[in-house]
mmCIF file of C-alpha atoms and ligand atoms in Angstrom:
data_model
loop_
_atom_site.group_PDB
_atom_site.id
_atom_site.type_symbol
_atom_site.label_atom_id
_atom_site.label_comp_id
_atom_site.label_asym_id
_atom_site.label_seq_id
_atom_site.Cartn_x
_atom_site.Cartn_y
_atom_site.Cartn_z
ATOM 1 C CA MET A 18 36.419 11.506 7.621
ATOM 2 C CA THR A 19 33.702 10.017 5.623
ATOM 3 C CA ASN A 20 33.373 6.661 5.587
ATOM 4 C CA PRO A 21 34.846 5.303 2.576
ATOM 5 C CA ARG A 22 32.230 2.732 1.626
ATOM 6 C CA ILE A 23 29.063 4.755 2.335
ATOM 7 C CA LEU A 24 30.719 7.992 -0.001
ATOM 8 C CA ALA A 25 31.729 4.672 -2.657
ATOM 9 C CA HIS A 26 27.337 4.190 -1.986
ATOM 10 C CA PHE A 27 26.322 7.918 -2.855
ATOM 11 C CA GLN A 28 29.062 8.450 -4.838
ATOM 12 C CA GLU A 29 27.571 5.724 -7.588
ATOM 13 C CA SER A 30 24.228 6.198 -7.360
ATOM 14 C CA ALA A 31 24.542 9.779 -8.080
ATOM 15 C CA ASP A 32 26.984 8.878 -10.879
ATOM 16 C CA LEU A 33 24.216 6.105 -12.610
ATOM 17 C CA LYS A 34 21.106 8.341 -12.166
ATOM 18 C CA MET A 35 22.882 10.857 -13.774
ATOM 19 C CA LYS A 36 23.713 8.216 -16.458
ATOM 20 C CA ALA A 37 20.305 6.867 -16.486
ATOM 21 C CA ALA A 38 18.339 10.097 -16.732
ATOM 22 C CA SER A 39 19.342 10.864 -20.054
ATOM 23 C CA VAL A 40 18.790 7.058 -21.115
ATOM 24 C CA LEU A 41 15.490 6.878 -19.424
ATOM 25 C CA ALA A 42 13.850 10.607 -19.862
ATOM 26 C CA GLN A 43 12.031 9.044 -22.752
ATOM 27 C CA PRO A 44 10.891 6.453 -22.008
ATOM 28 C CA ILE A 45 9.772 7.507 -18.537
ATOM 29 C CA GLU A 46 7.706 10.687 -21.183
ATOM 30 C CA GLN A 47 5.442 7.301 -22.504
ATOM 31 C CA ALA A 48 4.996 6.358 -19.808
ATOM 32 C CA ILE A 49 3.330 9.478 -17.921
ATOM 33 C CA GLU A 50 1.864 9.458 -21.283
ATOM 34 C CA LEU A 51 0.606 6.143 -21.004
ATOM 35 C CA MET A 52 -0.878 6.487 -17.793
ATOM 36 C CA PHE A 53 -2.121 9.846 -17.683
ATOM 37 C CA THR A 54 -4.020 8.888 -21.481
ATOM 38 C CA ALA A 55 -5.694 5.552 -18.938
ATOM 39 C CA LEU A 56 -6.670 7.782 -15.942
ATOM 40 C CA SER A 57 -8.209 10.198 -18.572
ATOM 41 C CA ASN A 58 -9.998 7.211 -20.500
ATOM 42 C CA GLY A 59 -11.525 5.862 -16.451
ATOM 43 C CA ASN A 60 -9.055 3.036 -16.618
ATOM 44 C CA LYS A 61 -6.650 2.698 -13.307
ATOM 45 C CA ILE A 62 -2.830 1.413 -12.731
ATOM 46 C CA LEU A 63 -2.707 -1.493 -10.726
ATOM 47 C CA ALA A 64 1.628 -2.380 -9.670
ATOM 48 C CA CYS A 65 3.023 -4.899 -8.511
ATOM 49 C CA GLY A 66 6.807 -6.108 -7.620
ATOM 50 C CA ASN A 67 8.435 -8.339 -5.332
ATOM 51 C CA GLY A 68 10.837 -7.169 -1.481
ATOM 52 C CA GLY A 69 12.360 -3.694 -2.303
ATOM 53 C CA SER A 70 9.679 -3.427 -4.765
ATOM 54 C CA ALA A 71 6.412 -4.045 -3.157
ATOM 55 C CA ALA A 72 7.278 -0.900 -1.871
ATOM 56 C CA ASP A 73 7.880 0.728 -4.074
ATOM 57 C CA SER A 74 4.716 0.161 -5.154
ATOM 58 C CA GLN A 75 2.490 0.280 -3.066
ATOM 59 C CA HIS A 76 4.757 3.700 -2.759
ATOM 60 C CA PHE A 77 3.497 4.499 -5.627
ATOM 61 C CA ALA A 78 -0.295 3.909 -4.893
ATOM 62 C CA ALA A 79 -0.365 6.390 -2.168
ATOM 63 C CA GLU A 80 1.434 9.550 -4.123
ATOM 64 C CA LEU A 81 -1.591 8.737 -6.523
ATOM 65 C CA VAL A 82 -4.313 7.520 -4.182
ATOM 66 C CA GLY A 83 -3.314 9.932 -1.954
ATOM 67 C CA ARG A 84 -0.921 12.657 -2.976
ATOM 68 C CA PHE A 85 2.131 13.799 -4.689
ATOM 69 C CA GLU A 86 2.846 17.584 -4.023
ATOM 70 C CA ARG A 87 0.354 19.018 -5.631
ATOM 71 C CA GLU A 88 -3.768 19.006 -4.304
ATOM 72 C CA ARG A 89 -5.990 17.456 -6.376
ATOM 73 C CA LEU A 90 -8.249 14.252 -7.080
ATOM 74 C CA PRO A 91 -7.517 10.937 -5.714
ATOM 75 C CA LEU A 92 -6.289 8.494 -8.314
ATOM 76 C CA PRO A 93 -7.555 5.094 -8.691
ATOM 77 C CA ALA A 94 -3.823 3.245 -8.666
ATOM 78 C CA LEU A 95 -3.511 -0.806 -6.847
ATOM 79 C CA ALA A 96 -0.438 -2.016 -5.404
ATOM 80 C CA LEU A 97 -1.322 -6.068 -5.673
ATOM 81 C CA THR A 98 1.081 -6.624 -2.501
ATOM 82 C CA THR A 99 -0.419 -5.840 0.265
ATOM 83 C CA ASP A 100 -3.455 -8.149 0.814
ATOM 84 C CA THR A 101 -1.865 -10.975 2.916
ATOM 85 C CA SER A 102 -5.115 -12.855 2.711
ATOM 86 C CA ILE A 103 -4.449 -12.858 -1.351
ATOM 87 C CA LEU A 104 -0.937 -13.909 -1.098
ATOM 88 C CA THR A 105 -0.782 -16.661 1.099
ATOM 89 C CA ALA A 106 -4.306 -17.852 -0.791
ATOM 90 C CA VAL A 107 -2.605 -17.806 -3.896
ATOM 91 C CA GLY A 108 0.222 -18.592 -2.574
ATOM 92 C CA ASN A 109 -0.497 -21.938 -0.913
ATOM 93 C CA ASP A 110 -3.373 -22.731 -3.180
ATOM 94 C CA TYR A 111 -1.618 -22.716 -6.222
ATOM 95 C CA SER A 112 2.250 -20.881 -6.260
ATOM 96 C CA TYR A 113 3.991 -17.891 -5.775
ATOM 97 C CA GLN A 114 4.206 -17.939 -9.479
ATOM 98 C CA GLU A 115 0.315 -16.289 -9.066
ATOM 99 C CA ILE A 116 -0.014 -14.245 -6.557
ATOM 100 C CA PHE A 117 -0.397 -11.055 -9.048
ATOM 101 C CA SER A 118 -1.194 -12.906 -12.031
ATOM 102 C CA LYS A 119 -4.280 -14.104 -10.255
ATOM 103 C CA GLN A 120 -4.428 -10.385 -9.393
ATOM 104 C CA VAL A 121 -4.642 -8.852 -12.228
ATOM 105 C CA GLN A 122 -7.596 -11.351 -13.728
ATOM 106 C CA ALA A 123 -9.460 -10.082 -11.279
ATOM 107 C CA PHE A 124 -9.048 -6.435 -10.992
ATOM 108 C CA GLY A 125 -7.166 -5.381 -15.165
ATOM 109 C CA GLN A 126 -9.893 -4.802 -17.826
ATOM 110 C CA SER A 127 -8.640 -3.793 -20.889
ATOM 111 C CA GLY A 128 -7.205 0.189 -21.183
ATOM 112 C CA ASP A 129 -5.886 -0.562 -17.160
ATOM 113 C CA ILE A 130 -1.725 -0.476 -16.803
ATOM 114 C CA LEU A 131 0.025 -2.652 -15.110
ATOM 115 C CA LEU A 132 3.488 -1.099 -13.269
ATOM 116 C CA ALA A 133 5.766 -4.073 -13.207
ATOM 117 C CA PHE A 134 9.013 -3.874 -10.803
ATOM 118 C CA SER A 135 11.688 -6.296 -11.417
ATOM 119 C CA THR A 136 15.751 -5.313 -10.930
ATOM 120 C CA SER A 137 16.398 -8.375 -12.821
ATOM 121 C CA GLY A 138 13.764 -8.359 -15.427
ATOM 122 C CA ASN A 139 13.504 -12.229 -14.487
ATOM 123 C CA SER A 140 10.206 -12.570 -11.213
ATOM 124 C CA GLY A 141 8.295 -15.339 -12.195
ATOM 125 C CA ASN A 142 5.452 -13.769 -10.601
ATOM 126 C CA ILE A 143 6.157 -10.795 -12.594
ATOM 127 C CA LEU A 144 6.378 -12.420 -15.729
ATOM 128 C CA ALA A 145 3.039 -14.057 -15.256
ATOM 129 C CA ALA A 146 1.665 -11.306 -14.653
ATOM 130 C CA ILE A 147 2.461 -9.181 -17.493
ATOM 131 C CA GLU A 148 0.784 -12.375 -19.621
ATOM 132 C CA VAL A 149 -2.288 -12.063 -17.934
ATOM 133 C CA ALA A 150 -2.108 -8.275 -18.026
ATOM 134 C CA HIS A 151 -1.241 -8.873 -21.957
ATOM 135 C CA GLU A 152 -4.157 -11.091 -22.413
ATOM 136 C CA ARG A 153 -6.585 -7.998 -20.955
ATOM 137 C CA ASP A 154 -5.492 -5.680 -23.214
ATOM 138 C CA MET A 155 -3.548 -3.876 -20.268
ATOM 139 C CA ARG A 156 -0.084 -1.919 -21.479
ATOM 140 C CA VAL A 157 3.070 -2.750 -19.013
ATOM 141 C CA VAL A 158 5.233 -0.523 -18.033
ATOM 142 C CA ALA A 159 7.662 -2.336 -17.045
ATOM 143 C CA LEU A 160 11.100 -1.167 -15.035
ATOM 144 C CA THR A 161 13.919 -2.875 -14.665
ATOM 145 C CA GLY A 162 17.889 -3.605 -14.921
ATOM 146 C CA LYS A 163 20.718 -5.618 -15.877
ATOM 147 C CA GLY A 164 19.473 -5.268 -19.051
ATOM 148 C CA GLY A 165 16.018 -6.273 -18.324
ATOM 149 C CA GLY A 166 15.659 -10.000 -18.701
ATOM 150 C CA LYS A 167 13.288 -12.307 -19.842
ATOM 151 C CA ILE A 168 10.888 -9.539 -18.745
ATOM 152 C CA GLY A 169 12.447 -6.873 -21.939
ATOM 153 C CA LYS A 170 11.749 -9.780 -23.878
ATOM 154 C CA VAL A 171 7.844 -10.814 -23.531
ATOM 155 C CA LEU A 172 6.838 -7.048 -24.000
ATOM 156 C CA ASN A 173 4.984 -5.618 -26.906
ATOM 157 C CA ASP A 174 5.306 -2.465 -29.014
ATOM 158 C CA ALA A 175 2.802 -1.114 -26.512
ATOM 159 C CA ASP A 176 4.326 -0.982 -23.467
ATOM 160 C CA VAL A 177 6.951 1.228 -21.763
ATOM 161 C CA HIS A 178 9.869 -0.898 -20.545
ATOM 162 C CA ILE A 179 12.449 2.082 -18.568
ATOM 163 C CA CYS A 180 15.961 -0.996 -17.808
ATOM 164 C CA VAL A 181 18.070 0.560 -15.945
ATOM 165 C CA PRO A 182 21.366 1.191 -17.190
ATOM 166 C CA HIS A 183 23.659 -1.198 -14.413
ATOM 167 C CA ASP A 184 23.339 -5.273 -12.461
ATOM 168 C CA ARG A 185 23.277 -3.553 -8.851
ATOM 169 C CA THR A 186 20.115 -4.603 -7.528
ATOM 170 C CA ALA A 187 20.582 -1.515 -4.900
ATOM 171 C CA ARG A 188 21.407 1.231 -7.842
ATOM 172 C CA ILE A 189 18.741 0.125 -9.718
ATOM 173 C CA GLN A 190 15.983 0.784 -7.223
ATOM 174 C CA GLU A 191 17.398 4.192 -6.836
ATOM 175 C CA VAL A 192 16.653 5.219 -9.831
ATOM 176 C CA HIS A 193 13.172 3.340 -9.894
ATOM 177 C CA LEU A 194 12.404 5.879 -6.720
ATOM 178 C CA VAL A 195 13.537 8.435 -8.663
ATOM 179 C CA THR A 196 11.396 8.021 -11.713
ATOM 180 C CA LEU A 197 8.290 6.588 -9.982
ATOM 181 C CA HIS A 198 8.234 10.150 -8.268
ATOM 182 C CA CYS A 199 9.387 11.900 -12.301
ATOM 183 C CA ILE A 200 6.327 9.735 -13.495
ATOM 184 C CA CYS A 201 4.086 10.992 -9.999
ATOM 185 C CA ASP A 202 4.996 14.642 -11.683
ATOM 186 C CA GLY A 203 4.443 14.074 -14.843
ATOM 187 C CA ILE A 204 0.865 13.344 -13.732
ATOM 188 C CA ASP A 205 0.266 16.509 -11.662
ATOM 189 C CA VAL A 206 2.058 18.310 -14.756
ATOM 190 C CA ALA A 207 -0.869 16.878 -17.362
ATOM 191 C CA LEU A 208 -3.413 17.890 -14.977
ATOM 192 C CA PHE A 209 -2.318 20.963 -13.914
ATOM 193 C CA GLY A 210 0.338 22.776 -16.829
ATOM 194 C CA ASP A 211 4.231 23.350 -15.500
ATOM 195 C CA ASP A 212 3.225 25.535 -12.889
ATOM 196 C CA ALA A 213 5.714 25.594 -9.715
ATOM 197 C CA HIS A 214 4.921 23.239 -6.483
ATOM 198 C CA GLU A 215 2.596 24.349 -4.014
HETATM 199 O O1 LIG B 317 15.526 -5.183 -1.761
HETATM 200 C C1 LIG B 317 16.184 -5.895 -1.791
HETATM 201 C C2 LIG B 317 17.575 -5.435 -2.419
HETATM 202 O O2 LIG B 317 17.567 -4.593 -2.556
HETATM 203 C C3 LIG B 317 15.578 -6.787 -2.125
HETATM 204 O O3 LIG B 317 14.292 -7.092 -1.219
HETATM 205 C C4 LIG B 317 15.217 -7.292 -3.711
HETATM 206 O O4 LIG B 317 13.723 -7.509 -3.552
HETATM 207 C C5 LIG B 317 14.461 -8.477 -3.203
HETATM 208 O O5 LIG B 317 15.574 -9.912 -3.882
HETATM 209 C C6 LIG B 317 13.635 -9.128 -4.944
HETATM 210 O O6 LIG B 317 12.930 -10.580 -4.492
HETATM 211 C C7 LIG B 317 14.381 -9.056 -6.370
HETATM 212 O O7 LIG B 317 13.712 -9.291 -7.079
HETATM 213 P P1 LIG B 317 13.453 -8.577 -8.692
HETATM 214 O O8 LIG B 317 14.368 -7.722 -8.394
HETATM 215 O O9 LIG B 317 15.209 -10.226 -9.596
HETATM 216 O O10 LIG B 317 12.823 -8.775 -9.617
HETATM 217 ZN ZN1 LIG B 318 16.998 -3.003 -0.956
#
């Protein structure tokens, strides 16, 4: 007999994914277009998030720099969550709030994209990174949940907001994961066309 708690996790995740597919298809398409245009113009993508979303940032960067499902040239994406010397120096000397924004200041250029993950939409270091990205004429693709929180209020019309319609962090993260795979696939399709996977 299947453990009902385990079954409930799978059921809730599957139900949310189907519900989210219709709500998020349009912003996901916009994110793909925005990123493909930026990459085609020689710009790059900077990604940040806390906890599980730090892992999502790294997962995304790995699939752009390495590959997703098709062989292609490396694409420029950088997770701002990996350099422990930068993270500890900025966190120690300034504040945890600035661990990503300082890196956006250092690496971000006009036309680059900030990919910002926050399930609550309220993490201060992500909000600070978005603020600096806007100052540097970057576009923001924000993956949130729980109604979008404060992040939903600071995004502008040039940005893309992918807000998962759920209040549970784990479920939101699960939809963020399928979303980032959709984006990787969309970038490959924009490069090579809609052929069967190799
Ligand atoms: O992975 C999980 C929970 O599933 C946690 O590590 C979670 O990512 C952390 O609590 C984060 O600090 C939450 O931040 P945010 O998504 O609200 O911006
Ligand atoms: Zn988690």
